[in-house]
């Protein structure tokens, strides 16, 4: 379904945030017979609905909003509306067409688009792809879940999109190059279960993309893909890491060395995998990666990574404080912990409790010398799951500030204090940015104290 297909139809846009606002503006320009906006989560944090938006579509809430959804020919839902929402269940039961702004946009732009998704690494990989393309004279526009809604993107010859599982779920067109960085259980409450989450995530690949690029070293992704044709980055016949001409680790494309691992400033094996996926994407787009390796090496060296993803904070004590607040699952925290293997490590965990299973984290840490500090709400439950640590220690405290204070006391000189919560921020914090702000301020305040 394209935006032009909405002409003359009754359309309800569900959601009044950034994505919903972009959808109302875009849909209104295509002449629907009737257009209304619905918000089932209005609160004091909601932005005013006024001016051109209110003129294009009245905003309704509550049961009246539900009635408007049921009366629509097409519902354009924002990504934040979960598939398990009772209203969504009823819309599906009645056979009402439900789509998203990203799906409408993709129908007109798929052949010019790289789409990147994954349970971890999609933001970094999408940013790397965009950054490296620009370095080899391939102008592009970066957007999607990482910042600008697709319906607000300017016209361009090439797009690189970071796509969440929510955005992937309603696609009916796949991008020219579809990339998947990792796969593990996430957002199960919003999708309805693990199988449903994988189905929605991999819907990115369902409509004949020209090329599929995946992280070939991800075991769960390999199982879900089966024998589907794909470029498997990280393996010897694609972009991968191996011994180079000087005996140190180098990135390669098949058997051709490109540049040393040292060019990549980002820590962790998962970031090595992210770069391998990005290089494979460039190769799929026709970039002569070997011929342009010097330009790519320079661009990789300039890439500093994204905020809140293993972001190191300078501290006069000699400890390294690391903000990885976007690690909202046990698997993401495991990747972050592995990035600092070999150094004394204290990890701060806990946040909004979605009932996740922390057994994989416990198994991953079972033989490690590590200190884990749990904070509300899920911190005590995570610590309880880690009770079998044979070489580590666990503590619980009342809040993040207390966790930073305790971490200073128990982390050996030269060690790392890692905020990798394995849980979302909501409840105790407004959002992940607020959690980062509190962490950084606590690092400063406890250093001074």
Coordinates of N, CA and C in Angstrom, one line a residue, residues 82-281:
X82 N 1.6 -1.6 20.3 CA 2.0 -3.0 20.3 C 1.0 -3.8 19.5
X83 N 1.4 -4.9 19.0 CA 0.6 -5.9 18.3 C -0.4 -6.5 19.2
X84 N -0.1 -6.6 20.5 CA -0.9 -7.2 21.5 C -2.0 -6.3 22.1
X85 N -2.0 -5.0 21.7 CA -3.0 -4.1 22.2 C -4.4 -4.6 21.9
X86 N -5.3 -4.6 22.9 CA -6.7 -5.1 22.6 C -7.3 -4.5 21.4
X87 N -7.1 -3.2 21.2 CA -7.7 -2.6 20.0 C -7.1 -3.2 18.7
X88 N -5.8 -3.4 18.7 CA -5.2 -4.1 17.6 C -5.8 -5.4 17.3
X89 N -6.0 -6.2 18.4 CA -6.6 -7.5 18.2 C -8.0 -7.4 17.6
X90 N -8.8 -6.4 18.0 CA -10.1 -6.3 17.4 C -10.0 -5.8 15.9
X91 N -9.1 -4.9 15.6 CA -9.0 -4.4 14.3 C -8.6 -5.6 13.3
X92 N -7.7 -6.4 13.8 CA -7.3 -7.6 13.0 C -8.5 -8.5 12.8
X93 N -9.3 -8.8 13.9 CA -10.4 -9.7 13.8 C -11.4 -9.2 12.8
X94 N -11.6 -7.9 12.7 CA -12.6 -7.3 11.8 C -12.1 -7.2 10.4
X95 N -10.8 -7.5 10.2 CA -10.2 -7.4 8.8 C -9.9 -6.0 8.4
X96 N -9.8 -5.0 9.3 CA -9.5 -3.6 8.9 C -8.0 -3.5 8.6
X97 N -7.7 -2.9 7.5 CA -6.3 -2.8 7.1 C -5.5 -1.9 8.1
X98 N -4.4 -2.5 8.6 CA -3.5 -1.7 9.5 C -2.1 -1.7 8.9
X99 N -1.6 -0.5 8.8 CA -0.2 -0.3 8.3 C 0.5 0.7 9.1
X100 N 1.7 1.1 8.7 CA 2.5 2.1 9.4 C 3.1 3.1 8.4
X101 N 3.5 4.2 8.9 CA 4.1 5.2 8.0 C 5.3 4.7 7.3
X102 N 6.2 3.8 8.0 CA 7.3 3.3 7.4 C 7.0 2.3 6.2
X103 N 5.9 1.6 6.4 CA 5.4 0.7 5.3 C 4.9 1.5 4.1
X104 N 4.2 2.6 4.3 CA 3.7 3.4 3.3 C 4.9 4.0 2.5
X105 N 5.9 4.5 3.3 CA 7.1 5.1 2.7 C 7.9 4.1 1.9
X106 N 8.1 2.9 2.4 CA 8.9 1.9 1.8 C 8.3 1.5 0.4
X107 N 7.0 1.5 0.3 CA 6.4 1.1 -1.0 C 6.8 1.9 -2.1
X108 N 7.2 3.2 -1.8 CA 7.7 4.1 -2.9 C 9.2 4.2 -2.9
X109 N 9.9 3.7 -2.0 CA 11.4 4.0 -1.9 C 12.2 2.7 -1.7
X110 N 11.6 1.6 -1.7 CA 12.4 0.3 -1.4 C 13.6 0.1 -2.3
X111 N 13.5 0.5 -3.5 CA 14.7 0.2 -4.4 C 15.8 1.1 -4.2
X112 N 15.6 2.1 -3.3 CA 16.7 3.1 -3.0 C 17.1 3.0 -1.6
X113 N 16.8 1.9 -0.9 CA 16.9 1.8 0.5 C 17.7 0.6 1.0
X114 N 18.6 0.9 2.0 CA 19.2 -0.1 2.9 C 18.4 -0.1 4.2
X115 N 17.9 -1.3 4.6 CA 17.2 -1.4 5.8 C 18.0 -2.2 6.8
X116 N 18.2 -1.7 8.0 CA 19.0 -2.4 9.0 C 18.2 -2.7 10.2
X117 N 18.1 -3.9 10.7 CA 17.4 -4.2 11.9 C 18.3 -5.2 12.7
X118 N 17.8 -5.6 13.9 CA 18.6 -6.5 14.7 C 18.2 -6.2 16.2
X119 N 18.3 -7.3 17.0 CA 18.1 -7.1 18.4 C 19.1 -6.3 19.1
X120 N 20.3 -6.2 18.6 CA 21.4 -5.3 19.0 C 22.2 -4.9 17.9
X121 N 22.7 -3.7 17.9 CA 23.7 -3.3 16.8 C 23.1 -2.6 15.6
X122 N 21.7 -2.5 15.6 CA 21.1 -1.9 14.4 C 21.4 -0.4 14.2
X123 N 21.4 0.3 15.3 CA 21.7 1.8 15.3 C 23.2 2.0 14.8
X124 N 24.1 1.3 15.5 CA 25.5 1.5 15.2 C 25.8 1.1 13.7
X125 N 25.2 -0.1 13.3 CA 25.5 -0.6 11.9 C 24.9 0.4 10.9
X126 N 23.7 0.8 11.1 CA 23.1 1.8 10.2 C 23.9 3.0 10.1
X127 N 24.4 3.5 11.2 CA 25.2 4.7 11.2 C 26.5 4.5 10.5
X128 N 27.1 3.3 10.7 CA 28.4 3.0 10.0 C 28.1 2.9 8.5
X129 N 27.1 2.3 8.1 CA 26.8 2.1 6.7 C 26.7 3.5 6.0
X130 N 25.9 4.4 6.7 CA 25.7 5.8 6.1 C 27.1 6.5 6.1
X131 N 27.8 6.4 7.2 CA 29.1 7.1 7.3 C 30.1 6.6 6.3
X132 N 30.2 5.3 6.1 CA 31.1 4.8 5.1 C 30.7 5.1 3.7
X133 N 29.4 5.0 3.4 CA 29.0 5.4 2.1 C 29.4 6.8 1.7
X134 N 29.2 7.7 2.7 CA 29.6 9.1 2.4 C 31.0 9.2 2.1
X135 N 31.9 8.4 2.8 CA 33.3 8.5 2.6 C 33.8 8.0 1.3
X136 N 32.9 7.2 0.6 CA 33.3 6.7 -0.8 C 32.4 7.4 -1.8
X137 N 32.0 8.6 -1.5 CA 31.2 9.4 -2.5 C 29.9 8.9 -2.9
X138 N 29.2 8.3 -1.9 CA 27.8 7.8 -2.1 C 26.9 8.6 -1.2
X139 N 26.5 9.8 -1.5 CA 25.6 10.5 -0.6 C 24.3 9.7 -0.3
X140 N 23.9 9.9 1.0 CA 22.7 9.1 1.4 C 22.1 9.9 2.6
X141 N 20.9 9.5 2.9 CA 20.1 10.1 4.0 C 19.9 9.0 5.0
X142 N 20.2 9.2 6.3 CA 20.0 8.3 7.4 C 18.8 8.6 8.2
X143 N 18.0 7.6 8.5 CA 16.7 7.9 9.2 C 16.1 6.7 9.7
X144 N 14.8 6.8 10.0 CA 14.0 5.7 10.6 C 14.0 5.8 12.1
X145 N 14.1 4.7 12.7 CA 14.1 4.6 14.2 C 15.2 5.4 14.9
X146 N 16.2 5.7 14.2 CA 17.4 6.3 14.7 C 17.2 7.8 14.9
X147 N 16.2 8.4 14.2 CA 16.0 9.8 14.4 C 14.8 10.4 13.6
X148 N 14.9 10.6 12.3 CA 13.9 11.2 11.5 C 12.9 10.2 11.0
X149 N 11.6 10.3 11.3 CA 10.6 9.4 10.8 C 10.7 9.3 9.2
X150 N 10.5 8.2 8.7 CA 10.6 8.0 7.2 C 9.7 9.0 6.5
X151 N 8.5 9.3 6.9 CA 7.6 10.2 6.2 C 8.1 11.6 6.2
X152 N 9.1 11.9 7.1 CA 9.7 13.3 7.1 C 11.0 13.4 6.3
X153 N 11.5 12.3 5.7 CA 12.8 12.3 5.1 C 12.7 13.0 3.8
X154 N 13.8 13.8 3.4 CA 13.8 14.5 2.1 C 14.1 13.5 1.0
X155 N 13.8 13.9 -0.2 CA 14.1 13.1 -1.4 C 15.6 12.9 -1.5
X156 N 16.0 11.7 -1.9 CA 17.4 11.3 -2.0 C 17.5 10.1 -2.9
X157 N 18.8 9.9 -3.4 CA 19.0 8.8 -4.3 C 19.2 7.5 -3.5
X158 N 19.6 7.7 -2.2 CA 19.9 6.5 -1.4 C 19.6 6.8 0.0
X159 N 18.9 5.8 0.7 CA 18.6 5.9 2.1 C 19.2 4.8 2.9
X160 N 19.5 5.1 4.1 CA 19.9 4.0 5.1 C 19.0 4.2 6.3
X161 N 18.2 3.1 6.6 CA 17.2 3.2 7.7 C 17.6 2.2 8.8
X162 N 17.5 2.7 10.0 CA 17.5 1.8 11.1 C 16.0 1.5 11.4
X163 N 15.7 0.2 11.5 CA 14.3 -0.2 11.7 C 14.1 -1.1 12.9
X164 N 13.1 -0.8 13.7 CA 12.8 -1.6 14.9 C 11.9 -2.7 14.5
X165 N 11.8 -3.7 15.4 CA 10.9 -4.8 15.1 C 9.5 -4.3 14.9
X166 N 9.0 -3.2 15.6 CA 7.7 -2.7 15.4 C 7.6 -2.2 13.9
X167 N 8.6 -1.5 13.5 CA 8.5 -0.9 12.1 C 8.5 -2.0 11.0
X168 N 9.3 -3.0 11.3 CA 9.4 -4.1 10.3 C 8.1 -4.9 10.2
X169 N 7.3 -5.0 11.3 CA 6.2 -5.9 11.3 C 5.1 -5.6 10.3
X170 N 4.9 -4.4 9.9 CA 3.8 -4.1 8.9 C 4.3 -3.9 7.5
X171 N 5.6 -4.1 7.2 CA 6.1 -3.9 5.9 C 5.5 -4.9 4.9
X172 N 5.2 -4.4 3.7 CA 4.8 -5.2 2.6 C 5.7 -5.1 1.4
X173 N 6.9 -4.4 1.6 CA 7.9 -4.3 0.7 C 9.2 -4.4 1.4
X174 N 10.2 -5.1 0.9 CA 11.5 -5.1 1.5 C 12.5 -4.1 0.8
X175 N 13.4 -3.6 1.5 CA 14.4 -2.7 0.9 C 15.3 -3.4 0.0
X176 N 16.0 -2.6 -0.9 CA 16.9 -3.2 -1.8 C 18.0 -4.1 -1.1
X177 N 18.5 -3.6 0.0 CA 19.5 -4.4 0.8 C 18.9 -4.5 2.2
X178 N 18.6 -5.7 2.7 CA 18.1 -5.9 4.0 C 19.1 -6.5 4.9
X179 N 19.5 -5.9 6.0 CA 20.6 -6.4 6.9 C 20.0 -6.6 8.3
X180 N 20.5 -7.7 8.9 CA 20.1 -8.1 10.2 C 21.4 -8.4 11.0
X181 N 21.5 -7.7 12.2 CA 22.8 -7.7 12.9 C 22.8 -8.8 14.0
X182 N 21.7 -9.1 14.6 CA 21.6 -10.1 15.7 C 20.2 -10.4 16.0
X183 N 20.0 -11.5 16.7 CA 18.6 -11.9 17.0 C 18.6 -12.6 18.4
X184 N 17.9 -12.0 19.3 CA 17.6 -12.7 20.6 C 16.3 -12.1 21.1
X185 N 15.7 -12.8 22.1 CA 14.4 -12.4 22.6 C 14.4 -10.9 23.1
X186 N 13.4 -10.1 22.6 CA 13.3 -8.8 23.0 C 11.8 -8.4 22.8
X187 N 11.3 -7.4 23.6 CA 10.0 -6.8 23.4 C 8.9 -7.9 23.3
X188 N 9.0 -9.0 24.0 CA 8.1 -10.1 23.8 C 6.7 -9.7 24.2
X189 N 6.5 -8.8 25.2 CA 5.2 -8.4 25.6 C 4.5 -7.6 24.5
X190 N 5.2 -6.9 23.7 CA 4.6 -6.1 22.6 C 4.3 -7.0 21.4
X191 N 5.0 -8.1 21.2 CA 4.8 -8.9 20.0 C 4.0 -10.1 20.2
X192 N 3.9 -10.5 21.5 CA 3.1 -11.7 21.8 C 3.9 -13.0 22.1
X193 N 5.2 -12.9 22.0 CA 6.0 -14.1 22.3 C 7.2 -14.1 21.4
X194 N 8.1 -15.1 21.7 CA 9.4 -15.1 21.1 C 9.3 -15.4 19.6
X195 N 8.5 -16.4 19.2 CA 8.3 -16.7 17.8 C 7.7 -15.5 17.0
X196 N 6.7 -14.8 17.7 CA 6.1 -13.6 17.0 C 7.1 -12.5 16.8
X197 N 8.0 -12.3 17.8 CA 9.0 -11.3 17.7 C 10.0 -11.6 16.5
X198 N 10.4 -12.8 16.4 CA 11.3 -13.2 15.3 C 10.6 -13.0 14.0
X199 N 9.3 -13.4 13.9 CA 8.6 -13.3 12.7 C 8.5 -11.8 12.3
X200 N 8.2 -10.9 13.2 CA 8.0 -9.5 12.9 C 9.4 -8.9 12.5
X201 N 10.4 -9.3 13.2 CA 11.7 -8.7 12.9 C 12.2 -9.1 11.5
X202 N 12.0 -10.4 11.2 CA 12.5 -10.9 9.9 C 11.5 -10.6 8.8
X203 N 10.4 -10.0 9.1 CA 9.5 -9.5 8.0 C 10.2 -8.5 7.1
X204 N 11.3 -7.9 7.5 CA 12.1 -7.1 6.7 C 12.6 -7.8 5.5
X205 N 12.8 -9.1 5.6 CA 13.3 -10.0 4.5 C 12.2 -10.7 3.6
X206 N 11.0 -10.4 4.0 CA 9.9 -11.3 3.4 C 9.5 -11.0 2.0
X207 N 9.9 -9.8 1.4 CA 9.4 -9.4 0.1 C 10.5 -9.2 -0.9
X208 N 11.3 -10.2 -1.0 CA 12.3 -10.3 -2.1 C 13.2 -9.1 -2.2
X209 N 14.0 -8.9 -1.1 CA 15.1 -7.9 -1.2 C 16.1 -8.4 -2.2
X210 N 16.8 -7.4 -2.9 CA 17.8 -7.8 -3.8 C 18.9 -8.6 -3.2
X211 N 19.3 -8.1 -1.9 CA 20.4 -8.8 -1.2 C 20.0 -8.8 0.3
X212 N 20.3 -9.9 0.9 CA 20.1 -10.1 2.4 C 21.5 -10.2 3.0
X213 N 21.8 -9.4 3.9 CA 23.1 -9.4 4.6 C 22.8 -9.7 6.1
X214 N 23.5 -10.7 6.7 CA 23.3 -11.0 8.1 C 24.6 -11.2 8.8
X215 N 24.6 -11.1 10.1 CA 25.7 -11.5 10.9 C 25.8 -13.0 10.9
X216 N 26.8 -13.5 10.2 CA 26.9 -15.0 10.0 C 27.3 -15.7 11.3
X217 N 27.7 -15.0 12.3 CA 28.2 -15.7 13.5 C 27.1 -15.7 14.6
X218 N 25.9 -15.2 14.3 CA 24.8 -15.2 15.3 C 24.1 -16.6 15.2
X219 N 24.1 -17.4 16.2 CA 23.5 -18.8 16.1 C 22.0 -18.7 15.9
X220 N 21.3 -17.9 16.7 CA 19.8 -17.9 16.6 C 19.4 -17.4 15.2
X221 N 20.1 -16.4 14.7 CA 19.8 -15.9 13.4 C 20.0 -16.9 12.3
X222 N 21.0 -17.7 12.5 CA 21.3 -18.8 11.5 C 20.1 -19.8 11.5
X223 N 19.6 -20.1 12.7 CA 18.5 -21.1 12.8 C 17.3 -20.5 12.2
X224 N 16.9 -19.2 12.4 CA 15.7 -18.6 11.9 C 15.8 -18.4 10.4
X225 N 17.0 -18.2 9.9 CA 17.2 -18.0 8.4 C 17.1 -19.3 7.7
X226 N 17.6 -20.4 8.3 CA 17.6 -21.7 7.6 C 18.5 -21.6 6.4
X227 N 18.0 -22.1 5.2 CA 18.8 -22.1 4.0 C 18.5 -20.9 3.1
X228 N 17.9 -19.9 3.7 CA 17.6 -18.6 2.9 C 18.9 -18.1 2.3
X229 N 19.0 -17.7 1.0 CA 20.2 -17.1 0.5 C 20.5 -15.8 1.2
X230 N 21.8 -15.7 1.6 CA 22.2 -14.5 2.3 C 23.7 -14.3 2.3
X231 N 24.1 -13.1 2.3 CA 25.6 -12.8 2.6 C 25.8 -12.9 4.1
X232 N 26.6 -13.8 4.5 CA 26.8 -14.0 5.9 C 28.1 -13.3 6.4
X233 N 28.0 -12.1 6.8 CA 29.2 -11.3 7.2 C 29.8 -11.9 8.5
X234 N 31.1 -11.8 8.6 CA 31.8 -12.4 9.7 C 32.4 -13.8 9.4
X235 N 32.0 -14.4 8.2 CA 32.5 -15.7 7.8 C 33.5 -15.4 6.7
X236 N 34.4 -16.4 6.4 CA 35.5 -16.2 5.5 C 35.2 -15.8 4.1
X237 N 34.0 -16.1 3.6 CA 33.7 -15.7 2.2 C 33.1 -14.3 2.1
X238 N 33.0 -13.6 3.2 CA 32.4 -12.2 3.2 C 33.4 -11.3 4.0
X239 N 32.9 -10.2 4.4 CA 33.7 -9.3 5.3 C 33.9 -10.0 6.6
X240 N 35.1 -10.1 7.1 CA 35.4 -10.8 8.4 C 36.7 -10.3 8.9
X241 N 37.0 -10.8 10.1 CA 38.2 -10.4 10.8 C 39.1 -11.7 10.9
X242 N 40.4 -11.4 10.5 CA 41.4 -12.5 10.5 C 42.8 -11.9 10.6
X243 N 43.8 -12.7 10.7 CA 45.2 -12.2 10.8 C 45.5 -11.5 9.5
X244 N 46.1 -10.4 9.6 CA 46.5 -9.6 8.5 C 48.0 -9.7 8.1
X245 N 48.4 -8.8 7.2 CA 49.8 -8.9 6.8 C 50.9 -8.8 7.9
X246 N 50.5 -8.0 8.9 CA 51.5 -7.8 10.0 C 51.3 -8.8 11.2
X247 N 50.4 -9.7 11.0 CA 50.1 -10.7 12.0 C 49.1 -10.3 13.0
X248 N 48.6 -9.0 13.0 CA 47.6 -8.6 13.9 C 46.2 -8.8 13.2
X249 N 45.1 -8.6 14.0 CA 43.8 -8.7 13.4 C 43.5 -7.6 12.4
X250 N 43.0 -8.1 11.2 CA 42.6 -7.1 10.2 C 41.2 -7.5 9.7
X251 N 40.5 -6.5 9.2 CA 39.3 -6.7 8.5 C 39.6 -7.1 7.1
X252 N 38.9 -8.1 6.6 CA 39.1 -8.6 5.2 C 37.8 -8.6 4.5
X253 N 37.8 -8.6 3.1 CA 36.7 -9.0 2.3 C 37.1 -10.2 1.6
X254 N 36.5 -11.3 2.0 CA 36.9 -12.7 1.5 C 38.4 -12.8 1.8
X255 N 39.3 -13.0 0.8 CA 40.7 -13.2 1.1 C 41.5 -12.0 0.9
X256 N 40.9 -10.8 0.8 CA 41.6 -9.5 0.6 C 41.7 -8.7 1.8
X257 N 42.9 -8.4 2.4 CA 42.9 -7.6 3.6 C 42.5 -6.2 3.3
X258 N 41.8 -5.6 4.3 CA 41.4 -4.2 4.1 C 42.1 -3.2 5.0
X259 N 42.0 -3.4 6.3 CA 42.7 -2.5 7.2 C 42.7 -3.1 8.6
X260 N 43.6 -2.7 9.5 CA 43.7 -3.3 10.8 C 42.5 -3.1 11.7
X261 N 42.3 -4.0 12.6 CA 41.2 -3.9 13.6 C 41.4 -2.7 14.4
X262 N 42.6 -2.2 14.6 CA 42.9 -1.1 15.4 C 42.3 0.2 14.9
X263 N 41.9 0.2 13.6 CA 41.3 1.4 13.0 C 39.9 1.6 13.6
X264 N 39.3 0.6 14.1 CA 37.9 0.7 14.7 C 38.1 1.0 16.2
X265 N 37.6 2.2 16.6 CA 37.8 2.6 17.9 C 36.8 2.0 18.9
X266 N 35.7 1.4 18.4 CA 34.7 0.8 19.2 C 35.1 -0.5 19.8
X267 N 34.8 -0.7 21.1 CA 35.3 -1.9 21.8 C 34.2 -3.0 21.5
X268 N 34.7 -4.3 21.7 CA 33.8 -5.4 21.7 C 33.7 -6.2 20.4
X269 N 33.5 -7.5 20.6 CA 33.4 -8.3 19.4 C 32.1 -8.0 18.6
X270 N 31.1 -7.6 19.3 CA 29.8 -7.3 18.6 C 30.0 -6.1 17.7
X271 N 30.9 -5.1 18.1 CA 31.1 -4.0 17.2 C 32.0 -4.4 16.0
X272 N 32.8 -5.4 16.2 CA 33.5 -6.0 15.0 C 32.5 -6.6 14.0
X273 N 31.6 -7.3 14.6 CA 30.5 -7.9 13.7 C 29.7 -6.8 13.0
X274 N 29.4 -5.7 13.7 CA 28.6 -4.6 13.1 C 29.4 -4.0 11.9
X275 N 30.7 -3.9 12.1 CA 31.5 -3.3 10.9 C 31.5 -4.3 9.8
X276 N 31.6 -5.6 10.1 CA 31.6 -6.6 9.0 C 30.3 -6.6 8.2
X277 N 29.2 -6.4 8.9 CA 27.9 -6.3 8.3 C 27.9 -5.0 7.4
X278 N 28.4 -3.9 7.9 CA 28.4 -2.7 7.2 C 29.2 -2.8 5.9
X279 N 30.4 -3.4 6.0 CA 31.2 -3.6 4.8 C 30.6 -4.5 3.8
X280 N 29.9 -5.5 4.3 CA 29.2 -6.4 3.3 C 28.0 -5.7 2.6
X281 N 27.4 -4.8 3.3 CA 26.3 -4.0 2.7 C 26.9 -3.1 1.6

